[in-house]
mmCIF file of C-alpha atoms and ligand atoms in Angstrom:
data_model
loop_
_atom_site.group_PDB
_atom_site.id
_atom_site.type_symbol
_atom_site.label_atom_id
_atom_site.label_comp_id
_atom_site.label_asym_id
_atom_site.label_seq_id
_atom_site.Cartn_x
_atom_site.Cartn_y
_atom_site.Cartn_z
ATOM 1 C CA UNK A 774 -17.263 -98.584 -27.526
ATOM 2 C CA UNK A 775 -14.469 -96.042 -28.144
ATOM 3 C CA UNK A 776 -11.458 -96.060 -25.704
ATOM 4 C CA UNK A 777 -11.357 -92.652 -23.545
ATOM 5 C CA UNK A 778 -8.489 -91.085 -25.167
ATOM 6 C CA UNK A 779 -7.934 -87.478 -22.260
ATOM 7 C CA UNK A 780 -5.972 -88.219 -19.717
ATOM 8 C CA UNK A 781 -7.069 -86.445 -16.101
ATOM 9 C CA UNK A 782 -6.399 -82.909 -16.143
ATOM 10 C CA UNK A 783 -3.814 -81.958 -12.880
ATOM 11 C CA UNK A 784 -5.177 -78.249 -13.174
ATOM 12 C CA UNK A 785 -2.828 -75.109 -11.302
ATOM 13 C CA UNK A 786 -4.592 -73.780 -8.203
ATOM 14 C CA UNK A 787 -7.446 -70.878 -8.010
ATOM 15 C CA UNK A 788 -4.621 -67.868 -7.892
ATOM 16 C CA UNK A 789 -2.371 -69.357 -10.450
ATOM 17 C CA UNK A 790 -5.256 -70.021 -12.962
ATOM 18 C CA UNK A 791 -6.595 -66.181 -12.432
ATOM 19 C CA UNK A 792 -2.393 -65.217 -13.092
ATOM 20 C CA UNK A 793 -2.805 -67.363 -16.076
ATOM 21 C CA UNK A 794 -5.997 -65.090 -17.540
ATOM 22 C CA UNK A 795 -4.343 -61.644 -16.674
ATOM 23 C CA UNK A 796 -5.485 -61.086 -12.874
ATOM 24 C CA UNK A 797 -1.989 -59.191 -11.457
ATOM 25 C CA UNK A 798 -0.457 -58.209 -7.977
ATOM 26 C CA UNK A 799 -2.010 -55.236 -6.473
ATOM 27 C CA UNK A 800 -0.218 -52.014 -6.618
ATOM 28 C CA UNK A 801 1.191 -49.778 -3.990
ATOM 29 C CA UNK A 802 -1.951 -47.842 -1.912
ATOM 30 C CA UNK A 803 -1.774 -44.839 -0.552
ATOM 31 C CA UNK A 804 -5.198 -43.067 -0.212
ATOM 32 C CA UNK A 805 -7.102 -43.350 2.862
ATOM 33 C CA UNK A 806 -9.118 -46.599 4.040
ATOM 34 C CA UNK A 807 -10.944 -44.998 6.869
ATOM 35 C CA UNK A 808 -14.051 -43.112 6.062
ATOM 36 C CA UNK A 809 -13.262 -39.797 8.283
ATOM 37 C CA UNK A 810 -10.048 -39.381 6.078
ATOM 38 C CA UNK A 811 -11.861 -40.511 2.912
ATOM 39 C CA UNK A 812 -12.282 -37.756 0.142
ATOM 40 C CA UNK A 813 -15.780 -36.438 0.104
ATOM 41 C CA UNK A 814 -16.600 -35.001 -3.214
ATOM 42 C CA UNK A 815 -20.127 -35.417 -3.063
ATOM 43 C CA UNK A 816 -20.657 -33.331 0.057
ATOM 44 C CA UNK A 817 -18.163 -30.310 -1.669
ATOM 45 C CA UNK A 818 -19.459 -27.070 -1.960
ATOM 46 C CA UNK A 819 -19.596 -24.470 -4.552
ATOM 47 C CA UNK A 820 -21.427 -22.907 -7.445
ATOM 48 C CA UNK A 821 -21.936 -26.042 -9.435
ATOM 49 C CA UNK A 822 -24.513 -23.888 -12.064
ATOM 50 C CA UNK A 823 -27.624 -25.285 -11.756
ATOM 51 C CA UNK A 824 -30.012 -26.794 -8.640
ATOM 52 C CA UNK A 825 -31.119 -30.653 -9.784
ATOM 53 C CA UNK A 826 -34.808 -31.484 -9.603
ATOM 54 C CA UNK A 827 -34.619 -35.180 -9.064
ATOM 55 C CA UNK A 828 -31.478 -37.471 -8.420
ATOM 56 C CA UNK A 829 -31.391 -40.808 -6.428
ATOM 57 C CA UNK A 830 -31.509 -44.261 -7.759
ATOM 58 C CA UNK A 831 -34.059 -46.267 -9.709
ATOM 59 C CA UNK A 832 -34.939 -50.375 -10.837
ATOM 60 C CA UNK A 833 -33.907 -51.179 -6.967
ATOM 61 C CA UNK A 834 -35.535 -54.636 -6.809
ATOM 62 C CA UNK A 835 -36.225 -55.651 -2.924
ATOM 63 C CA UNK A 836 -39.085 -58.195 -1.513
ATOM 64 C CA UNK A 837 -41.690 -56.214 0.107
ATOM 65 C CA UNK A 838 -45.007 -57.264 2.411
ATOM 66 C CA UNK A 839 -48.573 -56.093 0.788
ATOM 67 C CA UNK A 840 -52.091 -56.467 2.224
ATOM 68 C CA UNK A 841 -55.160 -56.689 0.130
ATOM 69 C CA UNK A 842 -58.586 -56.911 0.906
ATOM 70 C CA UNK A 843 -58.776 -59.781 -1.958
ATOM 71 C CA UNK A 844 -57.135 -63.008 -1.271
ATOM 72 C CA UNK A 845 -54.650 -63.639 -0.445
ATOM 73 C CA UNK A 846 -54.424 -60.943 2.116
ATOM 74 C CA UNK A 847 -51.016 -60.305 2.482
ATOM 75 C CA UNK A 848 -48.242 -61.648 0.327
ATOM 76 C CA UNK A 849 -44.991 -61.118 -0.272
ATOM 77 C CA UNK A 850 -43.711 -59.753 -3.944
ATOM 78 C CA UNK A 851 -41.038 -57.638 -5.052
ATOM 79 C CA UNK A 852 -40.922 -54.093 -5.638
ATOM 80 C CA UNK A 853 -38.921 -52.356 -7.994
ATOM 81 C CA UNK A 854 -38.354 -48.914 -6.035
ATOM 82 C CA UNK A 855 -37.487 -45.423 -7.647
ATOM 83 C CA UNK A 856 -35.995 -42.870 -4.710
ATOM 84 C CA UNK A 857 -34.588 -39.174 -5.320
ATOM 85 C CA UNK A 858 -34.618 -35.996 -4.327
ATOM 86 C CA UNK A 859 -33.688 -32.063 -5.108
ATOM 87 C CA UNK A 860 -30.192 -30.891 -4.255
ATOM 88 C CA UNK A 861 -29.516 -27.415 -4.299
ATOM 89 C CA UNK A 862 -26.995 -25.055 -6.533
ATOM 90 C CA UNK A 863 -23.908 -25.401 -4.296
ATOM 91 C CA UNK A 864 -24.416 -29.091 -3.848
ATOM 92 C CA UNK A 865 -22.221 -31.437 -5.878
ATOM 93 C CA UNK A 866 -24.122 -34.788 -5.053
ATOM 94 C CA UNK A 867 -26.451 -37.002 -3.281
ATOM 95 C CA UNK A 868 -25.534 -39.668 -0.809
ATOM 96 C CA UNK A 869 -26.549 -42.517 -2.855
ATOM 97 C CA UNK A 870 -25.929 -45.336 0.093
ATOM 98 C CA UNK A 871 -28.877 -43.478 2.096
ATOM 99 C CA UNK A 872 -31.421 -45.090 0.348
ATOM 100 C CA UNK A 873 -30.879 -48.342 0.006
ATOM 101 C CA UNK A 874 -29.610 -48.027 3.634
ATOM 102 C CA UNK A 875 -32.983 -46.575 4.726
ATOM 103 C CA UNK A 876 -34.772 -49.354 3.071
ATOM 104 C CA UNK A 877 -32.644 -52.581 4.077
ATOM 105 C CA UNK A 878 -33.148 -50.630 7.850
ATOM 106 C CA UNK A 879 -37.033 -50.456 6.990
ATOM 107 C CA UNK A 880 -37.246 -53.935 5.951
ATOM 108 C CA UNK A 881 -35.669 -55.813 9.133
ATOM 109 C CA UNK A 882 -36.552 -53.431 11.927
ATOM 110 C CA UNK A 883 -39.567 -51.585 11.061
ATOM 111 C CA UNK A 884 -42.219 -54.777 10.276
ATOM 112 C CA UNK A 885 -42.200 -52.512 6.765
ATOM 113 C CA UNK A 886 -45.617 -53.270 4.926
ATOM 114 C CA UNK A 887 -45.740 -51.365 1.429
ATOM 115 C CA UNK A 888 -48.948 -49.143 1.954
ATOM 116 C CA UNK A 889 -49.140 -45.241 1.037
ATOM 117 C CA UNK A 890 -49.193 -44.413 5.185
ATOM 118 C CA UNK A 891 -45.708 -46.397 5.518
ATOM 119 C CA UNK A 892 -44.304 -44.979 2.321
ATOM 120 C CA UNK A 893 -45.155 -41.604 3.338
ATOM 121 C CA UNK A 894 -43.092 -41.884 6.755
ATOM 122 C CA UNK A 895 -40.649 -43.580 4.382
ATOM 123 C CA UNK A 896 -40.265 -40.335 2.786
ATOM 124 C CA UNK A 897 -40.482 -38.109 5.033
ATOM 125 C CA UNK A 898 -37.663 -40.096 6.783
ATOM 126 C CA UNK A 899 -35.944 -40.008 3.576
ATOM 127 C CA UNK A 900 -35.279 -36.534 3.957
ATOM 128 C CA UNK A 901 -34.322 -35.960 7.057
ATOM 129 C CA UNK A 902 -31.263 -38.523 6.781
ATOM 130 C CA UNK A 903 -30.718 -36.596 3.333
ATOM 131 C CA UNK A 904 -30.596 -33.265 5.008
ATOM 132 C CA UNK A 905 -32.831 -32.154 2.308
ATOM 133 C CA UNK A 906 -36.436 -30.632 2.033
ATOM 134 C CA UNK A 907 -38.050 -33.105 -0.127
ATOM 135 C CA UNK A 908 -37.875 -36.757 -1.137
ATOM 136 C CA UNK A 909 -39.592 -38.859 -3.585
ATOM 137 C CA UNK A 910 -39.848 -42.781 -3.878
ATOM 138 C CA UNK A 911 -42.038 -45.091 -6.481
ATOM 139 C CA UNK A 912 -42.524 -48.894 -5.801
ATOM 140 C CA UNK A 913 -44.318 -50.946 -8.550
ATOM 141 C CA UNK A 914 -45.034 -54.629 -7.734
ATOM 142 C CA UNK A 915 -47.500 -57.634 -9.616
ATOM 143 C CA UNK A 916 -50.220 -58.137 -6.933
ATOM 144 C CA UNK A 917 -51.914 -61.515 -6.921
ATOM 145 C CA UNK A 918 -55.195 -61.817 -6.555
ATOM 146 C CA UNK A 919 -57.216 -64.845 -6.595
ATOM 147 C CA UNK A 920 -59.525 -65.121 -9.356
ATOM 148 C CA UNK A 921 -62.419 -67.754 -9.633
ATOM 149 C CA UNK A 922 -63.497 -69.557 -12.656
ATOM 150 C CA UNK A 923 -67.647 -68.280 -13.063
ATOM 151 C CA UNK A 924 -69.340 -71.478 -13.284
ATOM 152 C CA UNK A 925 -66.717 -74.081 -11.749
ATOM 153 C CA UNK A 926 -65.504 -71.635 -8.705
ATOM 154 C CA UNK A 927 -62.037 -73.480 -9.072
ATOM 155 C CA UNK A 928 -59.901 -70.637 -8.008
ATOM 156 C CA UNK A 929 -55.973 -69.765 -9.363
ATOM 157 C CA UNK A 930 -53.688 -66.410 -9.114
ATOM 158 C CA UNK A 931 -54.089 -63.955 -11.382
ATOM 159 C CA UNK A 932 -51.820 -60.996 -11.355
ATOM 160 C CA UNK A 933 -51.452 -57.014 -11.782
ATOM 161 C CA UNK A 934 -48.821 -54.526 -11.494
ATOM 162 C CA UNK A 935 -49.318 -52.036 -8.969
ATOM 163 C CA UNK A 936 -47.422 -48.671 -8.426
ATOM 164 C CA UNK A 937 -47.648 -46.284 -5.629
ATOM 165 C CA UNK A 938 -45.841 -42.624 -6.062
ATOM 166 C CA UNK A 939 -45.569 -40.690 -2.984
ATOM 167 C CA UNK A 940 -43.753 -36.842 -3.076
ATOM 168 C CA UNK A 941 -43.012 -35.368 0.140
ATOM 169 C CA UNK A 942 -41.955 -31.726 0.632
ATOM 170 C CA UNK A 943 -41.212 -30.207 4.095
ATOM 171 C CA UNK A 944 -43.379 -26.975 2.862
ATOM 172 C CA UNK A 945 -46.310 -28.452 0.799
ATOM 173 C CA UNK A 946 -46.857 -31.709 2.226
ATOM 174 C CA UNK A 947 -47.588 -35.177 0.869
ATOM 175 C CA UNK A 948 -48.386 -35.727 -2.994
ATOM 176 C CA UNK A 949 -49.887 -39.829 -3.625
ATOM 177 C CA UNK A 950 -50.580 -41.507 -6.831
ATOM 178 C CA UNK A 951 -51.260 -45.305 -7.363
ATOM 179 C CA UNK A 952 -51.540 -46.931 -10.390
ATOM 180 C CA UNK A 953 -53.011 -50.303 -11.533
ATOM 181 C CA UNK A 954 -51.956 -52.352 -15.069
ATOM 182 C CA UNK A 955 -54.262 -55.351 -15.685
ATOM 183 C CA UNK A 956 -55.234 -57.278 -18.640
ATOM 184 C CA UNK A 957 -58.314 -57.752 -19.869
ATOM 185 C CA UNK A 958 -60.685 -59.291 -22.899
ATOM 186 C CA UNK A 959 -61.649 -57.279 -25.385
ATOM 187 C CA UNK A 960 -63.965 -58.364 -28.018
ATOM 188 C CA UNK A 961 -63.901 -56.296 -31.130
ATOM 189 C CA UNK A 962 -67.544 -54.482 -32.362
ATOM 190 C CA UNK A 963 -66.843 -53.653 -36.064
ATOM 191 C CA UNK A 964 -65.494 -57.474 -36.671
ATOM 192 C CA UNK A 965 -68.898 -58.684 -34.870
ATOM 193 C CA UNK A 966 -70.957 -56.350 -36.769
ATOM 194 C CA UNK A 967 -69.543 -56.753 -40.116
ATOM 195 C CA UNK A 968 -68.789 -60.932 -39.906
ATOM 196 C CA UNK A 969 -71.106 -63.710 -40.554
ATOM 197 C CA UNK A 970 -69.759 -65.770 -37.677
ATOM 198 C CA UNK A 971 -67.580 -64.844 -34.575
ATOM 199 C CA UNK A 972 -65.377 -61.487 -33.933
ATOM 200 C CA UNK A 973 -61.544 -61.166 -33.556
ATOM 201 C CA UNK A 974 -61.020 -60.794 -29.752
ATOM 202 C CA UNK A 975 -57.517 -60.136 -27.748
ATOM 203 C CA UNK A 976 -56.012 -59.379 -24.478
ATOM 204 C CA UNK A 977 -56.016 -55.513 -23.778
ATOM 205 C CA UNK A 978 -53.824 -53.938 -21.047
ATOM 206 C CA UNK A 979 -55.463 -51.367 -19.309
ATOM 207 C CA UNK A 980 -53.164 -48.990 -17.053
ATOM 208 C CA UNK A 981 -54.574 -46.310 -14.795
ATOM 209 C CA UNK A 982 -53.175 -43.787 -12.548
ATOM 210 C CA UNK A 983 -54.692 -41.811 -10.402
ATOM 211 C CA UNK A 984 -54.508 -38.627 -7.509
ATOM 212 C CA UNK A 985 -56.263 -39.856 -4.089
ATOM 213 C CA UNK A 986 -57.977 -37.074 -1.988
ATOM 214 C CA UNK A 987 -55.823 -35.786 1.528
ATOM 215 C CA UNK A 988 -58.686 -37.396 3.399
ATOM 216 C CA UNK A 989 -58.478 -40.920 1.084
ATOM 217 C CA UNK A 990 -58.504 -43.763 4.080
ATOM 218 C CA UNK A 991 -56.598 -46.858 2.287
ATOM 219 C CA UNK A 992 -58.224 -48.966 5.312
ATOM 220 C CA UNK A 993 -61.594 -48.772 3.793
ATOM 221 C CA UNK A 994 -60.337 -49.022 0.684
ATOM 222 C CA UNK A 995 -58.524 -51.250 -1.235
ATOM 223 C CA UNK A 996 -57.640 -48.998 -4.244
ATOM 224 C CA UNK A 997 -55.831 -51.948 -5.954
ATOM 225 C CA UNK A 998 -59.280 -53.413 -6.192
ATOM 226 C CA UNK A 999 -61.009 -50.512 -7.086
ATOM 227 C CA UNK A 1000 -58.819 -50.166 -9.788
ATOM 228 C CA UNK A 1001 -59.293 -53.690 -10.528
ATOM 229 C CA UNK A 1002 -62.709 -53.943 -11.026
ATOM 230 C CA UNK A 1003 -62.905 -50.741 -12.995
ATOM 231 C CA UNK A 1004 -60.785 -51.768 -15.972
ATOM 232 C CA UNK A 1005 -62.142 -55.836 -15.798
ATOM 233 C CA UNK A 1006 -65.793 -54.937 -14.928
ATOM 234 C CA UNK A 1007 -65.809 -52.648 -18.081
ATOM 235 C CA UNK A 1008 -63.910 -55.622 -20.455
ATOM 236 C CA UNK A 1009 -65.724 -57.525 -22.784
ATOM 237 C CA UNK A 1010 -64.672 -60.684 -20.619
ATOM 238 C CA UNK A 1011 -62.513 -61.122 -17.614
ATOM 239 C CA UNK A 1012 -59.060 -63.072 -17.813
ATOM 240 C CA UNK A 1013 -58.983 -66.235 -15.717
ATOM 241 C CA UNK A 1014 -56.417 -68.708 -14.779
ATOM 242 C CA UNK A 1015 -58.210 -71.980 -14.092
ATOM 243 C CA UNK A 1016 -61.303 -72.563 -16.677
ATOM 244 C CA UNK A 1017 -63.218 -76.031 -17.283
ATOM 245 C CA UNK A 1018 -65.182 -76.161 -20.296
ATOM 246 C CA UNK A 1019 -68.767 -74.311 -18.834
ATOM 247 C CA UNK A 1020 -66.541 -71.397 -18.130
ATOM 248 C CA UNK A 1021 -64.546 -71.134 -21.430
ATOM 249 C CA UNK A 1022 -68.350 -71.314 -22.950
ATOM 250 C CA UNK A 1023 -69.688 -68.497 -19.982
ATOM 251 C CA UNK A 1024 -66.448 -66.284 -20.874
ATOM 252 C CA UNK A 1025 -66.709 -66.630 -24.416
ATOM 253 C CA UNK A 1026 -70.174 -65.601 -24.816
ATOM 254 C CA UNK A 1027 -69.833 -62.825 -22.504
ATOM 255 C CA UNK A 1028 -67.310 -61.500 -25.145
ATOM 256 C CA UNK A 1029 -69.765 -61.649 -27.551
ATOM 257 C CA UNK A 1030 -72.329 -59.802 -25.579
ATOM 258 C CA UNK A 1031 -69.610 -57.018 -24.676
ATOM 259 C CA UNK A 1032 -67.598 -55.755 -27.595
ATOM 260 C CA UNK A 1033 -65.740 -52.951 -26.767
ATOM 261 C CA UNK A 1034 -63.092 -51.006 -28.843
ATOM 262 C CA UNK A 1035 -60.149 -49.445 -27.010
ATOM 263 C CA UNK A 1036 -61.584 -46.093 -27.106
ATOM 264 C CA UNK A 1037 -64.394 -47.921 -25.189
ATOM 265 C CA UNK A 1038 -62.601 -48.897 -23.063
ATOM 266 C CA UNK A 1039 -61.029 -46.013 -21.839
ATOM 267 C CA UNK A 1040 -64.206 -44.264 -22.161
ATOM 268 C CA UNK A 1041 -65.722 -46.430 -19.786
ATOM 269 C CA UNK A 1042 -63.175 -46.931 -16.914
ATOM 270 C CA UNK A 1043 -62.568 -43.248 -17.191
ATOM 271 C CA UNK A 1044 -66.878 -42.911 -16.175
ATOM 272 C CA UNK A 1045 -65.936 -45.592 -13.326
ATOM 273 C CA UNK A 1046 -62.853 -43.236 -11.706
ATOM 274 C CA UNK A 1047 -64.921 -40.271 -12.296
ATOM 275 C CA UNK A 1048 -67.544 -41.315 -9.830
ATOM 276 C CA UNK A 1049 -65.307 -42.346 -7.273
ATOM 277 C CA UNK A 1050 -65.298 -39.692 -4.797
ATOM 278 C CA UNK A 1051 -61.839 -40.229 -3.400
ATOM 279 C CA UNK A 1052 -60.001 -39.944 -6.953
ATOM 280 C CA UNK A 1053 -59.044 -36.438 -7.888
ATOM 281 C CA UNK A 1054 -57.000 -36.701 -11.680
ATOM 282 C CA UNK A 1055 -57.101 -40.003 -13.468
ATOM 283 C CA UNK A 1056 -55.440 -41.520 -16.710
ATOM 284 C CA UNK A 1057 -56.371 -43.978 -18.046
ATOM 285 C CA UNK A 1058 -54.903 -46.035 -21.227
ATOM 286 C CA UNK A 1059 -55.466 -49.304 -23.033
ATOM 287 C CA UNK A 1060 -53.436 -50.728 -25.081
ATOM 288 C CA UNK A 1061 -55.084 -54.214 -27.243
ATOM 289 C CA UNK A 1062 -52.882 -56.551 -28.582
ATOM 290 C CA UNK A 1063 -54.433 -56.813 -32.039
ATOM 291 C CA UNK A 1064 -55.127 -60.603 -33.303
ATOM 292 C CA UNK A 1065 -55.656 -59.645 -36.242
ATOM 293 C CA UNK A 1066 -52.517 -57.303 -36.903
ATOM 294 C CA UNK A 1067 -48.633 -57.294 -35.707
ATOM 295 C CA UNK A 1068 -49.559 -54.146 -34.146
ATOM 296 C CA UNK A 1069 -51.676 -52.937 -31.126
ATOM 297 C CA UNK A 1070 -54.361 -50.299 -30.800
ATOM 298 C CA UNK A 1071 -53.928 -47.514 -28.100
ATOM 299 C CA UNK A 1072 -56.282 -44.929 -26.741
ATOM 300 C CA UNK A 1073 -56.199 -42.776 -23.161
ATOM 301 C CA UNK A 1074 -57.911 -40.094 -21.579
ATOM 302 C CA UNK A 1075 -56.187 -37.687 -18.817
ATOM 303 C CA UNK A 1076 -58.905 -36.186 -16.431
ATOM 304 C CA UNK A 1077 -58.561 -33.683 -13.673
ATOM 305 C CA UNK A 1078 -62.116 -32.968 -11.664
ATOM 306 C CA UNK A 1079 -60.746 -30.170 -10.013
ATOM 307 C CA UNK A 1080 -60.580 -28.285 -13.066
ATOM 308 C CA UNK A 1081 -64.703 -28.727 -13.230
ATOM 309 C CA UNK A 1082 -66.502 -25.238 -12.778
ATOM 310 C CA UNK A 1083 -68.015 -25.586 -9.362
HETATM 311 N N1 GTP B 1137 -23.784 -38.688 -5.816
HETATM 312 C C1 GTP B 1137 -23.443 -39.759 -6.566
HETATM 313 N N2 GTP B 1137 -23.072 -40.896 -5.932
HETATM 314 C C2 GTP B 1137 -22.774 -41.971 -6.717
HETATM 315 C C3 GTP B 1137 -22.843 -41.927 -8.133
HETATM 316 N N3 GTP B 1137 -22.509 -43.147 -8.606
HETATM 317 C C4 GTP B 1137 -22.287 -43.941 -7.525
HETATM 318 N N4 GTP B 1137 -22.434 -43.240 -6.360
HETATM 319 C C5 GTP B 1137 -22.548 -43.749 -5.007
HETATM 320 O O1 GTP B 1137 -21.769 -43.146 -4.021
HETATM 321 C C6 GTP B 1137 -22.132 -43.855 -2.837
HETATM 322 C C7 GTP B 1137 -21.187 -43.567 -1.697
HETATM 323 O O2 GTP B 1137 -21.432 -42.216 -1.313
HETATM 324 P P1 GTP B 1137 -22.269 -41.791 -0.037
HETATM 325 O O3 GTP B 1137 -23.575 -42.391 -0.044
HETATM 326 O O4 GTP B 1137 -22.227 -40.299 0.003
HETATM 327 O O5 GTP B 1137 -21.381 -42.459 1.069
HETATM 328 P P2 GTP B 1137 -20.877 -41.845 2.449
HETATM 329 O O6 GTP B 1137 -20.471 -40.422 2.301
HETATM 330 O O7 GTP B 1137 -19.879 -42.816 2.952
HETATM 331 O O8 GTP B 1137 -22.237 -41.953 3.284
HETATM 332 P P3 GTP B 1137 -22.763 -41.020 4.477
HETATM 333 O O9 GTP B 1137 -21.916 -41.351 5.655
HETATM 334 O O10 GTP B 1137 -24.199 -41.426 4.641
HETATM 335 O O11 GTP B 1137 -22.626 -39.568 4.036
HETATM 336 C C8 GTP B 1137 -22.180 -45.310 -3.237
HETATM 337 O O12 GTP B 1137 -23.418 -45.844 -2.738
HETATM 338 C C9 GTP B 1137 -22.235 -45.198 -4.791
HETATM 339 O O13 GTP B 1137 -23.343 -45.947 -5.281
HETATM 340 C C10 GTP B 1137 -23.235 -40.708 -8.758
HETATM 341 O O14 GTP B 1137 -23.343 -40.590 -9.996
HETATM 342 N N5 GTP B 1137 -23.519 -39.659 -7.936
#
């Protein structure tokens, strides 16, 4: 065994070691430390050239409370928020601090529960502590859902990213979008047709967004399932966490029996929004993650019924 050679370090104390790597004394101060005296450029007004259509701040990551008519039914997960709004001509900025201010108040005095009724008061709050006459905020957050194996029942959590947009303007009202991302199987039809044995298959994200109806009622309607079960129950096979070996063989030949391309795909959850009678404007894109290339194969379709001759 070697002998220890170091002896024990007698190190200089916390202040002397930052000295040591550059920290120095602070300077003289003489600009204002309370906030009435405090300079307030972004409230300054005058011509500054042009109005601004959005400003605010985005990728603000905060947990947030969901509800789902799937299990679990309420969860907590985080969101990643986007919040802005318009300032006019003669305004030289936004008060950044009100939003994150509005939503740490939200979160431990209002009970807040992400849902498109709260983020629409959210909004409309929004604005008012702004002083303006709109506001926008976006959250996007994975869901989990539990997801049974189709012959054993043993249930895990899958997971999907969910986004809800809401646009609020003190003239026009309240503008909602929600959006689902969820992976799926997708079995590929030419490389069935054309092989001897078996087909390259892959997991496909599907992404969706779509415009709810004013009179949409998100209490009778889980849209996060809706969307769900449009993009899986249109897959060639549905992704599971937990499978014993009678599953794996159920899943796998339900591939088989459902090869869809990507164009398929979006062909066929874009026929599932259409019908629903609370979705105005969808898109809808997929996105496969080729197993048999280093790239992936895309296709979408963008929608709007009210354009339909009546
Ligand atoms: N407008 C603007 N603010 C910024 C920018 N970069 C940082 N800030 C923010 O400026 C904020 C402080 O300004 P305000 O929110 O107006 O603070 P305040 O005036 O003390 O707040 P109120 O009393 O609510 O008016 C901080 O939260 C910074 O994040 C920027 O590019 N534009």
């Amino acid at each position: 065994m070697n002998a220890p050679n170091n002896r024990k370090k007698v190190l200089p104390n916390k202040f002397e070691r930052h000295k040591l790597f550059g920290s120095v004394d602070p300077g003289p101060k003489t600009k204002p430390i309370e906030k009435d005296k405090m300079a307030d450029l972004q409230n300054s007004r005058k011509d500054f050239l042009f109005e601004i259509d959005a400003v605010g701040i985005s990728n603000v990551k905060h947990p947030i409370q969901i509800t789902s008519q799937l299990q679990p039914q309420s969860q907590t997960t985080i969101g990643t928020f986007t919040f802005t709004s318009k300032i006019n001509q003669d305004s030289k900025g936004t008060n950044m601090s009100r939003f994150t201010e509005q939503l740490t108040e939200y979160h431990s005095t209002k009970n807040f529960i992400v849902s498109i009724a709260s983020m629409k008061q959210f909004t409309q709050d929004l604005a008012v502590r702004l002083k303006q006459e709109d506001a926008y905020m976006e959250v996007t957050f994975p869901w989990f859902f539990e997801r049974k194996g189709p012959s054993s029942e043993l249930a895990g959590l899958n997971h999907a990213d969910a986004t809800i947009k809401v646009s609020y303007d003190k003239k026009f009202g309240f503008d909602v979008e929600v959006g689902l991302s969820g992976t799926i199987t997708t079995l590929c039809p030419c490389s069935k047709e054309i092989s001897e044995y078996s087909a390259h298959n892959q997991r496909g994200i599907v992404s969706m967004t779509v415009s709810l109806t004013d009179d949409f009622d998100e209490t009778a309607h889980d849209w996060k399932e809706v969307l769900l079960e449009a993009a899986e129950s249109n897959a060639s096979a549905r992704i599971h966490p937990v499978l014993k070996r009678p599953d794996e063989k159920m899943v796998t030949e339900q591939a088989y029996e459902n090869p869809r391309f990507v164009e398929d795909m979006v062909r066929l959850v874009a026929a599932d929004l259409y019908e629903q009678p609370f979705i105005e404007k969808f898109s809808v894109a997929c996105r496969n993650e080729e197993s048999i290339h280093l790239h992936d194969a895309i296709a979408s379709i963008t929608y709007d019924k009210s354009k339909e001759m009546k």
